[in-house]
């Protein structure tokens, strides 16, 4: 594969990432060992941003695949396509990443069916190979190739979980919402609001996170706080911004909406 192919997956500009614990050093060491890494944590807490930042820092191409339940092994590995000259093989994103030496990020991997997930097995152990059965080729992964998956333990159910034989191929990095101080800094930066507005948004989020398991499946994510801040910095009044970005997406239950609206009103 050419340099052009590789370069198009390089991240040109440093992504804004605020470290929360020692995750940068831990990831770097895991990458140096080419250890497959699993990022665990609730939605919207910074997992995707972190991978983008690490790919930039390491200077490696990044290929991201958003997993879903309709995804098949062929969607990852590749398939024969028909064109005017007959059939032509087209590599899937996992194969491209293995050939180029990219970091392959499988986002929300539990969404994929288990028979899809097993295709990553030979890439995650000493073999570092990917058999393209339909094509009759064994791809040897480029030395720079690494696989990263993300998953949200909160959504786990017996039906939807990774097999132990898959899980135990990865080192795990736990992600959670940052401390109030760091999260306010992120909101102020990403949403372009002043520090005091950012702090209030974070306080509201903390109230909602305490309701997790008490009527809410999840609290307000960092992502939603960024949305609210962005609306406020567009000139929208904070209460309307909070209703649109923080309360609406979280619940349809009228009582819970009242509870969350009340939390918003204590701060704005
Ligand atoms: N540690 C962080 N540093 C910088 N931005 C962050 C951080 N955590 C969250 N964010 C912000 O929150 C948004 C959502 O994060 P994202 O990485 O997409 O979440 P996830 O992949 O965990 O669902 C990002 O676009 C970014 O604006
Ligand atoms: Mg993500």
PDB file of C-alpha atoms and ligand atoms in Angstrom:
ATOM      1  CA  UNK A   1       0.000   0.000   0.000  1.00  0.00           C
ATOM      2  CA  UNK A   2       1.223   3.468  -0.862  1.00  0.00           C
ATOM      3  CA  UNK A   3       2.130   6.366   1.408  1.00  0.00           C
ATOM      4  CA  UNK A   4      -0.917   8.134   0.038  1.00  0.00           C
ATOM      5  CA  UNK A   5      -3.174   5.421   1.418  1.00  0.00           C
ATOM      6  CA  UNK A   6      -1.511   5.720   4.794  1.00  0.00           C
ATOM      7  CA  UNK A   7      -1.408   9.516   4.903  1.00  0.00           C
ATOM      8  CA  UNK A   8      -5.121   9.952   4.391  1.00  0.00           C
ATOM      9  CA  UNK A   9      -5.708   8.315   7.766  1.00  0.00           C
ATOM     10  CA  UNK A  10      -3.185  10.450   9.655  1.00  0.00           C
ATOM     11  CA  UNK A  11      -4.561  13.056  12.034  1.00  0.00           C
ATOM     12  CA  UNK A  12      -3.050  16.343  10.965  1.00  0.00           C
ATOM     13  CA  UNK A  13      -3.905  18.611  13.874  1.00  0.00           C
ATOM     14  CA  UNK A  14      -3.467  17.919  17.552  1.00  0.00           C
ATOM     15  CA  UNK A  15      -6.886  16.964  18.929  1.00  0.00           C
ATOM     16  CA  UNK A  16      -7.757  18.789  22.144  1.00  0.00           C
ATOM     17  CA  UNK A  17      -7.529  16.207  24.916  1.00  0.00           C
ATOM     18  CA  UNK A  18      -7.398  16.837  28.635  1.00  0.00           C
ATOM     19  CA  UNK A  19      -5.791  13.868  30.439  1.00  0.00           C
ATOM     20  CA  UNK A  20      -7.800  12.554  33.371  1.00  0.00           C
ATOM     21  CA  UNK A  21      -5.500   9.972  35.012  1.00  0.00           C
ATOM     22  CA  UNK A  22      -2.440   8.203  33.700  1.00  0.00           C
ATOM     23  CA  UNK A  23      -4.209   6.974  30.557  1.00  0.00           C
ATOM     24  CA  UNK A  24      -1.749   8.578  28.138  1.00  0.00           C
ATOM     25  CA  UNK A  25       1.272   6.790  29.626  1.00  0.00           C
ATOM     26  CA  UNK A  26      -0.647   3.523  29.999  1.00  0.00           C
ATOM     27  CA  UNK A  27      -1.811   3.602  26.396  1.00  0.00           C
ATOM     28  CA  UNK A  28       1.643   4.470  25.154  1.00  0.00           C
ATOM     29  CA  UNK A  29       3.149   1.464  26.966  1.00  0.00           C
ATOM     30  CA  UNK A  30       0.372  -0.781  25.632  1.00  0.00           C
ATOM     31  CA  UNK A  31       0.997   0.488  22.118  1.00  0.00           C
ATOM     32  CA  UNK A  32       4.728  -0.123  22.438  1.00  0.00           C
ATOM     33  CA  UNK A  33       3.880  -3.738  23.280  1.00  0.00           C
ATOM     34  CA  UNK A  34       1.249  -3.725  20.476  1.00  0.00           C
ATOM     35  CA  UNK A  35      -1.214  -4.870  23.089  1.00  0.00           C
ATOM     36  CA  UNK A  36      -4.871  -4.738  22.020  1.00  0.00           C
ATOM     37  CA  UNK A  37      -6.657  -2.179  24.196  1.00  0.00           C
ATOM     38  CA  UNK A  38     -10.248  -1.956  25.394  1.00  0.00           C
ATOM     39  CA  UNK A  39     -11.611   1.449  26.445  1.00  0.00           C
ATOM     40  CA  UNK A  40     -14.455   0.979  28.912  1.00  0.00           C
ATOM     41  CA  UNK A  41     -16.770   3.731  30.021  1.00  0.00           C
ATOM     42  CA  UNK A  42     -20.108   5.486  29.646  1.00  0.00           C
ATOM     43  CA  UNK A  43     -21.105   7.193  26.423  1.00  0.00           C
ATOM     44  CA  UNK A  44     -19.726  10.672  25.785  1.00  0.00           C
ATOM     45  CA  UNK A  45     -16.916  10.572  28.340  1.00  0.00           C
ATOM     46  CA  UNK A  46     -13.977  11.040  25.954  1.00  0.00           C
ATOM     47  CA  UNK A  47     -13.044   7.598  24.613  1.00  0.00           C
ATOM     48  CA  UNK A  48     -13.127   8.514  20.942  1.00  0.00           C
ATOM     49  CA  UNK A  49     -11.360  11.813  21.533  1.00  0.00           C
ATOM     50  CA  UNK A  50      -8.667   9.928  23.467  1.00  0.00           C
ATOM     51  CA  UNK A  51      -7.968   7.491  20.613  1.00  0.00           C
ATOM     52  CA  UNK A  52      -7.762  10.375  18.145  1.00  0.00           C
ATOM     53  CA  UNK A  53      -5.330  12.155  20.432  1.00  0.00           C
ATOM     54  CA  UNK A  54      -3.159   9.057  20.912  1.00  0.00           C
ATOM     55  CA  UNK A  55      -3.079   8.314  17.178  1.00  0.00           C
ATOM     56  CA  UNK A  56      -1.911  11.878  16.589  1.00  0.00           C
ATOM     57  CA  UNK A  57       0.662  11.695  19.396  1.00  0.00           C
ATOM     58  CA  UNK A  58       2.063   8.411  18.104  1.00  0.00           C
ATOM     59  CA  UNK A  59       1.929   9.645  14.498  1.00  0.00           C
ATOM     60  CA  UNK A  60      -0.028   6.575  13.380  1.00  0.00           C
ATOM     61  CA  UNK A  61      -2.977   6.404  10.995  1.00  0.00           C
ATOM     62  CA  UNK A  62      -6.364   5.830  12.612  1.00  0.00           C
ATOM     63  CA  UNK A  63      -9.194   3.833  11.055  1.00  0.00           C
ATOM     64  CA  UNK A  64     -12.464   3.932  13.001  1.00  0.00           C
ATOM     65  CA  UNK A  65     -15.356   1.534  12.544  1.00  0.00           C
ATOM     66  CA  UNK A  66     -18.702   2.267  14.205  1.00  0.00           C
ATOM     67  CA  UNK A  67     -20.043  -1.189  15.021  1.00  0.00           C
ATOM     68  CA  UNK A  68     -23.689  -2.148  14.754  1.00  0.00           C
ATOM     69  CA  UNK A  69     -25.695  -5.336  14.934  1.00  0.00           C
ATOM     70  CA  UNK A  70     -26.164  -5.610  11.175  1.00  0.00           C
ATOM     71  CA  UNK A  71     -22.437  -5.592  10.626  1.00  0.00           C
ATOM     72  CA  UNK A  72     -21.017  -8.792   9.173  1.00  0.00           C
ATOM     73  CA  UNK A  73     -17.513 -10.174   9.130  1.00  0.00           C
ATOM     74  CA  UNK A  74     -17.308  -9.127   5.453  1.00  0.00           C
ATOM     75  CA  UNK A  75     -17.977  -5.508   6.431  1.00  0.00           C
ATOM     76  CA  UNK A  76     -14.781  -5.657   8.479  1.00  0.00           C
ATOM     77  CA  UNK A  77     -12.623  -7.905   6.336  1.00  0.00           C
ATOM     78  CA  UNK A  78     -13.719  -7.202   2.763  1.00  0.00           C
ATOM     79  CA  UNK A  79     -15.677  -8.711  -0.086  1.00  0.00           C
ATOM     80  CA  UNK A  80     -15.727  -9.321  -3.822  1.00  0.00           C
ATOM     81  CA  UNK A  81     -17.525  -6.568  -5.719  1.00  0.00           C
ATOM     82  CA  UNK A  82     -18.875  -6.755  -9.238  1.00  0.00           C
ATOM     83  CA  UNK A  83     -17.597  -4.254 -11.767  1.00  0.00           C
ATOM     84  CA  UNK A  84     -17.500  -4.083 -15.562  1.00  0.00           C
ATOM     85  CA  UNK A  85     -14.421  -6.306 -15.690  1.00  0.00           C
ATOM     86  CA  UNK A  86     -15.890  -8.993 -13.466  1.00  0.00           C
ATOM     87  CA  UNK A  87     -15.280  -9.371  -9.759  1.00  0.00           C
ATOM     88  CA  UNK A  88     -12.827  -7.339  -7.799  1.00  0.00           C
ATOM     89  CA  UNK A  89     -11.785  -7.802  -4.184  1.00  0.00           C
ATOM     90  CA  UNK A  90     -12.203  -4.811  -1.907  1.00  0.00           C
ATOM     91  CA  UNK A  91     -10.489  -4.753   1.490  1.00  0.00           C
ATOM     92  CA  UNK A  92     -12.655  -3.899   4.487  1.00  0.00           C
ATOM     93  CA  UNK A  93     -11.462  -1.374   7.098  1.00  0.00           C
ATOM     94  CA  UNK A  94      -9.866  -3.988   9.360  1.00  0.00           C
ATOM     95  CA  UNK A  95      -7.831  -5.377   6.459  1.00  0.00           C
ATOM     96  CA  UNK A  96      -6.803  -1.895   5.334  1.00  0.00           C
ATOM     97  CA  UNK A  97      -5.660  -1.116   8.889  1.00  0.00           C
ATOM     98  CA  UNK A  98      -3.692  -4.365   9.150  1.00  0.00           C
ATOM     99  CA  UNK A  99      -1.933  -3.729   5.845  1.00  0.00           C
ATOM    100  CA  UNK A 100      -1.180  -0.049   6.492  1.00  0.00           C
ATOM    101  CA  UNK A 101      -0.132  -0.372  10.121  1.00  0.00           C
ATOM    102  CA  UNK A 102      -2.988   1.749  11.417  1.00  0.00           C
ATOM    103  CA  UNK A 103      -4.666   1.841  14.778  1.00  0.00           C
ATOM    104  CA  UNK A 104      -8.021   0.188  14.121  1.00  0.00           C
ATOM    105  CA  UNK A 105     -10.681   1.503  16.481  1.00  0.00           C
ATOM    106  CA  UNK A 106     -13.832  -0.594  16.719  1.00  0.00           C
ATOM    107  CA  UNK A 107     -16.290   1.724  18.428  1.00  0.00           C
ATOM    108  CA  UNK A 108     -19.098   0.158  20.525  1.00  0.00           C
ATOM    109  CA  UNK A 109     -17.950  -3.322  19.664  1.00  0.00           C
ATOM    110  CA  UNK A 110     -20.653  -5.087  21.747  1.00  0.00           C
ATOM    111  CA  UNK A 111     -23.151  -3.896  19.170  1.00  0.00           C
ATOM    112  CA  UNK A 112     -21.616  -6.317  16.667  1.00  0.00           C
ATOM    113  CA  UNK A 113     -22.696  -9.938  16.683  1.00  0.00           C
ATOM    114  CA  UNK A 114     -20.304 -12.413  18.289  1.00  0.00           C
ATOM    115  CA  UNK A 115     -19.660 -14.223  15.013  1.00  0.00           C
ATOM    116  CA  UNK A 116     -18.482 -10.892  13.637  1.00  0.00           C
ATOM    117  CA  UNK A 117     -16.206 -10.126  16.564  1.00  0.00           C
ATOM    118  CA  UNK A 118     -14.315 -13.414  16.305  1.00  0.00           C
ATOM    119  CA  UNK A 119     -12.660 -12.313  13.062  1.00  0.00           C
ATOM    120  CA  UNK A 120     -10.402 -10.077  15.132  1.00  0.00           C
ATOM    121  CA  UNK A 121      -9.050 -13.001  17.179  1.00  0.00           C
ATOM    122  CA  UNK A 122      -6.066 -13.968  14.997  1.00  0.00           C
ATOM    123  CA  UNK A 123      -5.040 -10.294  14.907  1.00  0.00           C
ATOM    124  CA  UNK A 124      -5.045 -10.022  18.679  1.00  0.00           C
ATOM    125  CA  UNK A 125      -2.590 -12.766  19.587  1.00  0.00           C
ATOM    126  CA  UNK A 126       0.941 -13.741  18.603  1.00  0.00           C
ATOM    127  CA  UNK A 127      -0.210 -14.626  15.093  1.00  0.00           C
ATOM    128  CA  UNK A 128      -1.047 -11.027  14.132  1.00  0.00           C
ATOM    129  CA  UNK A 129      -2.576 -12.308  10.930  1.00  0.00           C
ATOM    130  CA  UNK A 130      -5.920 -11.907   9.218  1.00  0.00           C
ATOM    131  CA  UNK A 131      -7.158 -14.740   7.009  1.00  0.00           C
ATOM    132  CA  UNK A 132      -9.225 -13.541   4.051  1.00  0.00           C
ATOM    133  CA  UNK A 133     -10.976 -16.826   3.552  1.00  0.00           C
ATOM    134  CA  UNK A 134     -13.017 -15.866   0.520  1.00  0.00           C
ATOM    135  CA  UNK A 135      -9.964 -14.505  -1.225  1.00  0.00           C
ATOM    136  CA  UNK A 136      -7.571 -17.219  -0.069  1.00  0.00           C
ATOM    137  CA  UNK A 137      -5.048 -14.794   1.391  1.00  0.00           C
ATOM    138  CA  UNK A 138      -3.396 -14.579   4.775  1.00  0.00           C
ATOM    139  CA  UNK A 139      -2.608 -10.960   5.612  1.00  0.00           C
ATOM    140  CA  UNK A 140       0.300 -10.448   7.978  1.00  0.00           C
ATOM    141  CA  UNK A 141      -0.346  -7.375  10.081  1.00  0.00           C
ATOM    142  CA  UNK A 142       2.060  -4.480   9.592  1.00  0.00           C
ATOM    143  CA  UNK A 143       4.323  -4.016  12.671  1.00  0.00           C
ATOM    144  CA  UNK A 144       2.553  -0.738  13.569  1.00  0.00           C
ATOM    145  CA  UNK A 145      -0.943  -2.239  13.539  1.00  0.00           C
ATOM    146  CA  UNK A 146      -2.918  -2.142  16.772  1.00  0.00           C
ATOM    147  CA  UNK A 147      -6.524  -2.868  17.598  1.00  0.00           C
ATOM    148  CA  UNK A 148      -8.572  -0.782  20.043  1.00  0.00           C
ATOM    149  CA  UNK A 149     -12.189  -1.375  21.030  1.00  0.00           C
ATOM    150  CA  UNK A 150     -14.583   0.697  23.076  1.00  0.00           C
ATOM    151  CA  UNK A 151     -17.490  -0.474  25.089  1.00  0.00           C
ATOM    152  CA  UNK A 152     -19.969   0.751  27.605  1.00  0.00           C
ATOM    153  CA  UNK A 153     -20.291  -1.707  30.509  1.00  0.00           C
ATOM    154  CA  UNK A 154     -23.607  -0.057  31.469  1.00  0.00           C
ATOM    155  CA  UNK A 155     -25.334  -1.437  28.396  1.00  0.00           C
ATOM    156  CA  UNK A 156     -24.214  -4.948  29.058  1.00  0.00           C
ATOM    157  CA  UNK A 157     -26.815  -7.640  29.012  1.00  0.00           C
ATOM    158  CA  UNK A 158     -26.476 -11.388  28.793  1.00  0.00           C
ATOM    159  CA  UNK A 159     -27.507 -11.206  25.154  1.00  0.00           C
ATOM    160  CA  UNK A 160     -25.061  -8.497  24.340  1.00  0.00           C
ATOM    161  CA  UNK A 161     -21.676  -8.954  25.830  1.00  0.00           C
ATOM    162  CA  UNK A 162     -18.266  -9.893  24.571  1.00  0.00           C
ATOM    163  CA  UNK A 163     -17.238 -13.500  25.004  1.00  0.00           C
ATOM    164  CA  UNK A 164     -14.534 -14.124  27.584  1.00  0.00           C
ATOM    165  CA  UNK A 165     -12.404 -15.485  24.751  1.00  0.00           C
ATOM    166  CA  UNK A 166     -12.647 -12.046  23.124  1.00  0.00           C
ATOM    167  CA  UNK A 167     -12.372  -9.911  26.272  1.00  0.00           C
ATOM    168  CA  UNK A 168      -9.287 -11.675  27.503  1.00  0.00           C
ATOM    169  CA  UNK A 169      -7.303 -10.571  24.488  1.00  0.00           C
ATOM    170  CA  UNK A 170      -7.267  -6.936  25.588  1.00  0.00           C
ATOM    171  CA  UNK A 171      -5.777  -4.730  28.232  1.00  0.00           C
ATOM    172  CA  UNK A 172      -8.513  -2.508  29.689  1.00  0.00           C
ATOM    173  CA  UNK A 173      -8.458   1.209  30.375  1.00  0.00           C
ATOM    174  CA  UNK A 174     -11.348   2.457  32.494  1.00  0.00           C
ATOM    175  CA  UNK A 175     -12.869   5.776  31.513  1.00  0.00           C
ATOM    176  CA  UNK A 176     -15.321   7.835  33.489  1.00  0.00           C
ATOM    177  CA  UNK A 177     -16.476  11.440  33.571  1.00  0.00           C
ATOM    178  CA  UNK A 178     -13.558  13.639  34.622  1.00  0.00           C
ATOM    179  CA  UNK A 179     -13.391  15.392  37.999  1.00  0.00           C
ATOM    180  CA  UNK A 180     -15.474  18.588  38.200  1.00  0.00           C
ATOM    181  CA  UNK A 181     -12.395  20.750  37.761  1.00  0.00           C
ATOM    182  CA  UNK A 182     -11.163  19.004  34.605  1.00  0.00           C
ATOM    183  CA  UNK A 183     -14.652  18.628  33.176  1.00  0.00           C
ATOM    184  CA  UNK A 184     -15.340  22.377  33.586  1.00  0.00           C
ATOM    185  CA  UNK A 185     -12.102  23.099  31.796  1.00  0.00           C
ATOM    186  CA  UNK A 186     -13.168  20.828  28.911  1.00  0.00           C
ATOM    187  CA  UNK A 187     -16.637  22.414  28.704  1.00  0.00           C
ATOM    188  CA  UNK A 188     -15.209  25.937  28.766  1.00  0.00           C
ATOM    189  CA  UNK A 189     -12.756  25.045  25.991  1.00  0.00           C
ATOM    190  CA  UNK A 190     -15.041  22.968  23.782  1.00  0.00           C
ATOM    191  CA  UNK A 191     -18.200  25.011  24.303  1.00  0.00           C
ATOM    192  CA  UNK A 192     -16.512  28.410  24.375  1.00  0.00           C
ATOM    193  CA  UNK A 193     -18.225  29.541  27.559  1.00  0.00           C
ATOM    194  CA  UNK A 194     -16.763  31.190  30.647  1.00  0.00           C
ATOM    195  CA  UNK A 195     -15.522  29.122  33.562  1.00  0.00           C
ATOM    196  CA  UNK A 196     -18.480  29.907  35.805  1.00  0.00           C
ATOM    197  CA  UNK A 197     -21.059  28.783  33.215  1.00  0.00           C
ATOM    198  CA  UNK A 198     -19.039  25.605  32.623  1.00  0.00           C
ATOM    199  CA  UNK A 199     -18.951  24.905  36.362  1.00  0.00           C
ATOM    200  CA  UNK A 200     -22.721  25.276  36.644  1.00  0.00           C
ATOM    201  CA  UNK A 201     -23.291  22.861  33.771  1.00  0.00           C
ATOM    202  CA  UNK A 202     -21.025  20.335  35.449  1.00  0.00           C
ATOM    203  CA  UNK A 203     -22.939  20.707  38.732  1.00  0.00           C
ATOM    204  CA  UNK A 204     -26.196  19.977  36.903  1.00  0.00           C
ATOM    205  CA  UNK A 205     -24.593  16.914  35.341  1.00  0.00           C
ATOM    206  CA  UNK A 206     -23.523  15.677  38.773  1.00  0.00           C
ATOM    207  CA  UNK A 207     -27.130  15.866  39.974  1.00  0.00           C
ATOM    208  CA  UNK A 208     -28.246  13.794  36.996  1.00  0.00           C
ATOM    209  CA  UNK A 209     -25.441  11.262  37.435  1.00  0.00           C
ATOM    210  CA  UNK A 210     -26.631  10.652  40.983  1.00  0.00           C
ATOM    211  CA  UNK A 211     -29.988   9.633  39.501  1.00  0.00           C
ATOM    212  CA  UNK A 212     -28.435   6.814  37.498  1.00  0.00           C
ATOM    213  CA  UNK A 213     -30.239   3.642  38.504  1.00  0.00           C
ATOM    214  CA  UNK A 214     -32.944   5.757  40.199  1.00  0.00           C
ATOM    215  CA  UNK A 215     -35.020   6.477  37.111  1.00  0.00           C
ATOM    216  CA  UNK A 216     -32.224   7.300  34.682  1.00  0.00           C
ATOM    217  CA  UNK A 217     -30.186   4.780  32.692  1.00  0.00           C
ATOM    218  CA  UNK A 218     -27.315   7.224  32.363  1.00  0.00           C
ATOM    219  CA  UNK A 219     -26.487  10.669  33.648  1.00  0.00           C
ATOM    220  CA  UNK A 220     -25.634  13.630  31.414  1.00  0.00           C
ATOM    221  CA  UNK A 221     -22.469  12.973  29.463  1.00  0.00           C
ATOM    222  CA  UNK A 222     -19.572  15.335  28.898  1.00  0.00           C
ATOM    223  CA  UNK A 223     -20.691  15.417  25.257  1.00  0.00           C
ATOM    224  CA  UNK A 224     -24.137  16.772  26.222  1.00  0.00           C
ATOM    225  CA  UNK A 225     -22.538  19.413  28.440  1.00  0.00           C
ATOM    226  CA  UNK A 226     -20.454  20.530  25.463  1.00  0.00           C
ATOM    227  CA  UNK A 227     -23.663  20.781  23.392  1.00  0.00           C
ATOM    228  CA  UNK A 228     -25.361  22.901  26.069  1.00  0.00           C
ATOM    229  CA  UNK A 229     -22.336  25.174  26.299  1.00  0.00           C
ATOM    230  CA  UNK A 230     -22.249  25.564  22.513  1.00  0.00           C
ATOM    231  CA  UNK A 231     -25.895  26.672  22.495  1.00  0.00           C
ATOM    232  CA  UNK A 232     -25.219  29.150  25.288  1.00  0.00           C
ATOM    233  CA  UNK A 233     -22.242  30.588  23.446  1.00  0.00           C
ATOM    234  CA  UNK A 234     -24.561  31.077  20.429  1.00  0.00           C
ATOM    235  CA  UNK A 235     -26.637  33.388  22.599  1.00  0.00           C
ATOM    236  CA  UNK A 236     -29.348  30.933  23.684  1.00  0.00           C
ATOM    237  CA  UNK A 237     -30.484  31.443  27.273  1.00  0.00           C
ATOM    238  CA  UNK A 238     -29.070  28.759  29.599  1.00  0.00           C
ATOM    239  CA  UNK A 239     -32.441  27.286  30.581  1.00  0.00           C
ATOM    240  CA  UNK A 240     -33.492  26.672  26.978  1.00  0.00           C
ATOM    241  CA  UNK A 241     -30.021  25.367  26.162  1.00  0.00           C
ATOM    242  CA  UNK A 242     -30.191  22.957  29.084  1.00  0.00           C
ATOM    243  CA  UNK A 243     -33.654  21.784  28.107  1.00  0.00           C
ATOM    244  CA  UNK A 244     -32.550  21.021  24.575  1.00  0.00           C
ATOM    245  CA  UNK A 245     -29.108  19.572  25.233  1.00  0.00           C
ATOM    246  CA  UNK A 246     -29.281  18.114  28.745  1.00  0.00           C
ATOM    247  CA  UNK A 247     -32.826  17.185  29.738  1.00  0.00           C
ATOM    248  CA  UNK A 248     -34.541  16.286  26.460  1.00  0.00           C
ATOM    249  CA  UNK A 249     -32.068  13.645  25.265  1.00  0.00           C
ATOM    250  CA  UNK A 250     -31.961  11.883  28.636  1.00  0.00           C
ATOM    251  CA  UNK A 251     -35.552  10.919  29.388  1.00  0.00           C
ATOM    252  CA  UNK A 252     -39.145  10.911  28.145  1.00  0.00           C
ATOM    253  CA  UNK A 253     -40.582  10.516  31.625  1.00  0.00           C
ATOM    254  CA  UNK A 254     -42.467  13.711  32.637  1.00  0.00           C
ATOM    255  CA  UNK A 255     -41.622  13.409  36.357  1.00  0.00           C
ATOM    256  CA  UNK A 256     -37.955  12.864  35.662  1.00  0.00           C
ATOM    257  CA  UNK A 257     -37.958  15.835  33.301  1.00  0.00           C
ATOM    258  CA  UNK A 258     -39.404  17.981  36.088  1.00  0.00           C
ATOM    259  CA  UNK A 259     -36.691  16.770  38.445  1.00  0.00           C
ATOM    260  CA  UNK A 260     -33.977  17.612  35.938  1.00  0.00           C
ATOM    261  CA  UNK A 261     -35.551  20.967  35.050  1.00  0.00           C
ATOM    262  CA  UNK A 262     -35.540  21.803  38.755  1.00  0.00           C
ATOM    263  CA  UNK A 263     -31.838  20.972  38.922  1.00  0.00           C
ATOM    264  CA  UNK A 264     -31.242  23.298  35.968  1.00  0.00           C
ATOM    265  CA  UNK A 265     -33.247  26.074  37.626  1.00  0.00           C
ATOM    266  CA  UNK A 266     -31.186  25.951  40.820  1.00  0.00           C
ATOM    267  CA  UNK A 267     -28.094  26.868  38.819  1.00  0.00           C
ATOM    268  CA  UNK A 268     -29.485  29.148  36.109  1.00  0.00           C
TER     269      UNK A 268
HETATM  270  N1  LIG B   1     -10.736  14.302  28.362  1.00  0.00           N
HETATM  271  C1  LIG B   1     -11.295  15.060  27.400  1.00  0.00           C
HETATM  272  N2  LIG B   1     -10.576  16.028  26.776  1.00  0.00           N
HETATM  273  C2  LIG B   1     -11.147  16.786  25.823  1.00  0.00           C
HETATM  274  N3  LIG B   1     -12.424  16.693  25.421  1.00  0.00           N
HETATM  275  C3  LIG B   1     -13.189  15.759  26.013  1.00  0.00           C
HETATM  276  C4  LIG B   1     -12.664  14.894  27.013  1.00  0.00           C
HETATM  277  N4  LIG B   1     -13.663  14.081  27.431  1.00  0.00           N
HETATM  278  C5  LIG B   1     -14.750  14.410  26.720  1.00  0.00           C
HETATM  279  N5  LIG B   1     -14.476  15.430  25.861  1.00  0.00           N
HETATM  280  C6  LIG B   1     -15.469  16.094  24.999  1.00  0.00           C
HETATM  281  O1  LIG B   1     -16.631  15.293  25.006  1.00  0.00           O
HETATM  282  C7  LIG B   1     -17.015  14.943  23.682  1.00  0.00           C
HETATM  283  C8  LIG B   1     -17.497  13.513  23.651  1.00  0.00           C
HETATM  284  O2  LIG B   1     -16.420  12.645  23.829  1.00  0.00           O
HETATM  285  P1  LIG B   1     -16.219  11.312  22.964  1.00  0.00           P
HETATM  286  O3  LIG B   1     -14.767  11.043  22.919  1.00  0.00           O
HETATM  287  O4  LIG B   1     -16.921  11.450  21.661  1.00  0.00           O
HETATM  288  O5  LIG B   1     -16.991  10.277  23.893  1.00  0.00           O
HETATM  289  P2  LIG B   1     -17.126   8.691  23.793  1.00  0.00           P
HETATM  290  O6  LIG B   1     -16.325   8.223  22.632  1.00  0.00           O
HETATM  291  O7  LIG B   1     -16.639   8.208  25.122  1.00  0.00           O
HETATM  292  O8  LIG B   1     -18.601   8.433  23.634  1.00  0.00           O
HETATM  293  C9  LIG B   1     -15.793  15.175  22.822  1.00  0.00           C
HETATM  294  O9  LIG B   1     -16.165  15.561  21.522  1.00  0.00           O
HETATM  295  C10 LIG B   1     -15.091  16.311  23.554  1.00  0.00           C
HETATM  296  O10 LIG B   1     -15.651  17.542  23.172  1.00  0.00           O
HETATM  297 MG1  LIG B   2     -17.205   7.346  20.876  1.00  0.00          MG
END
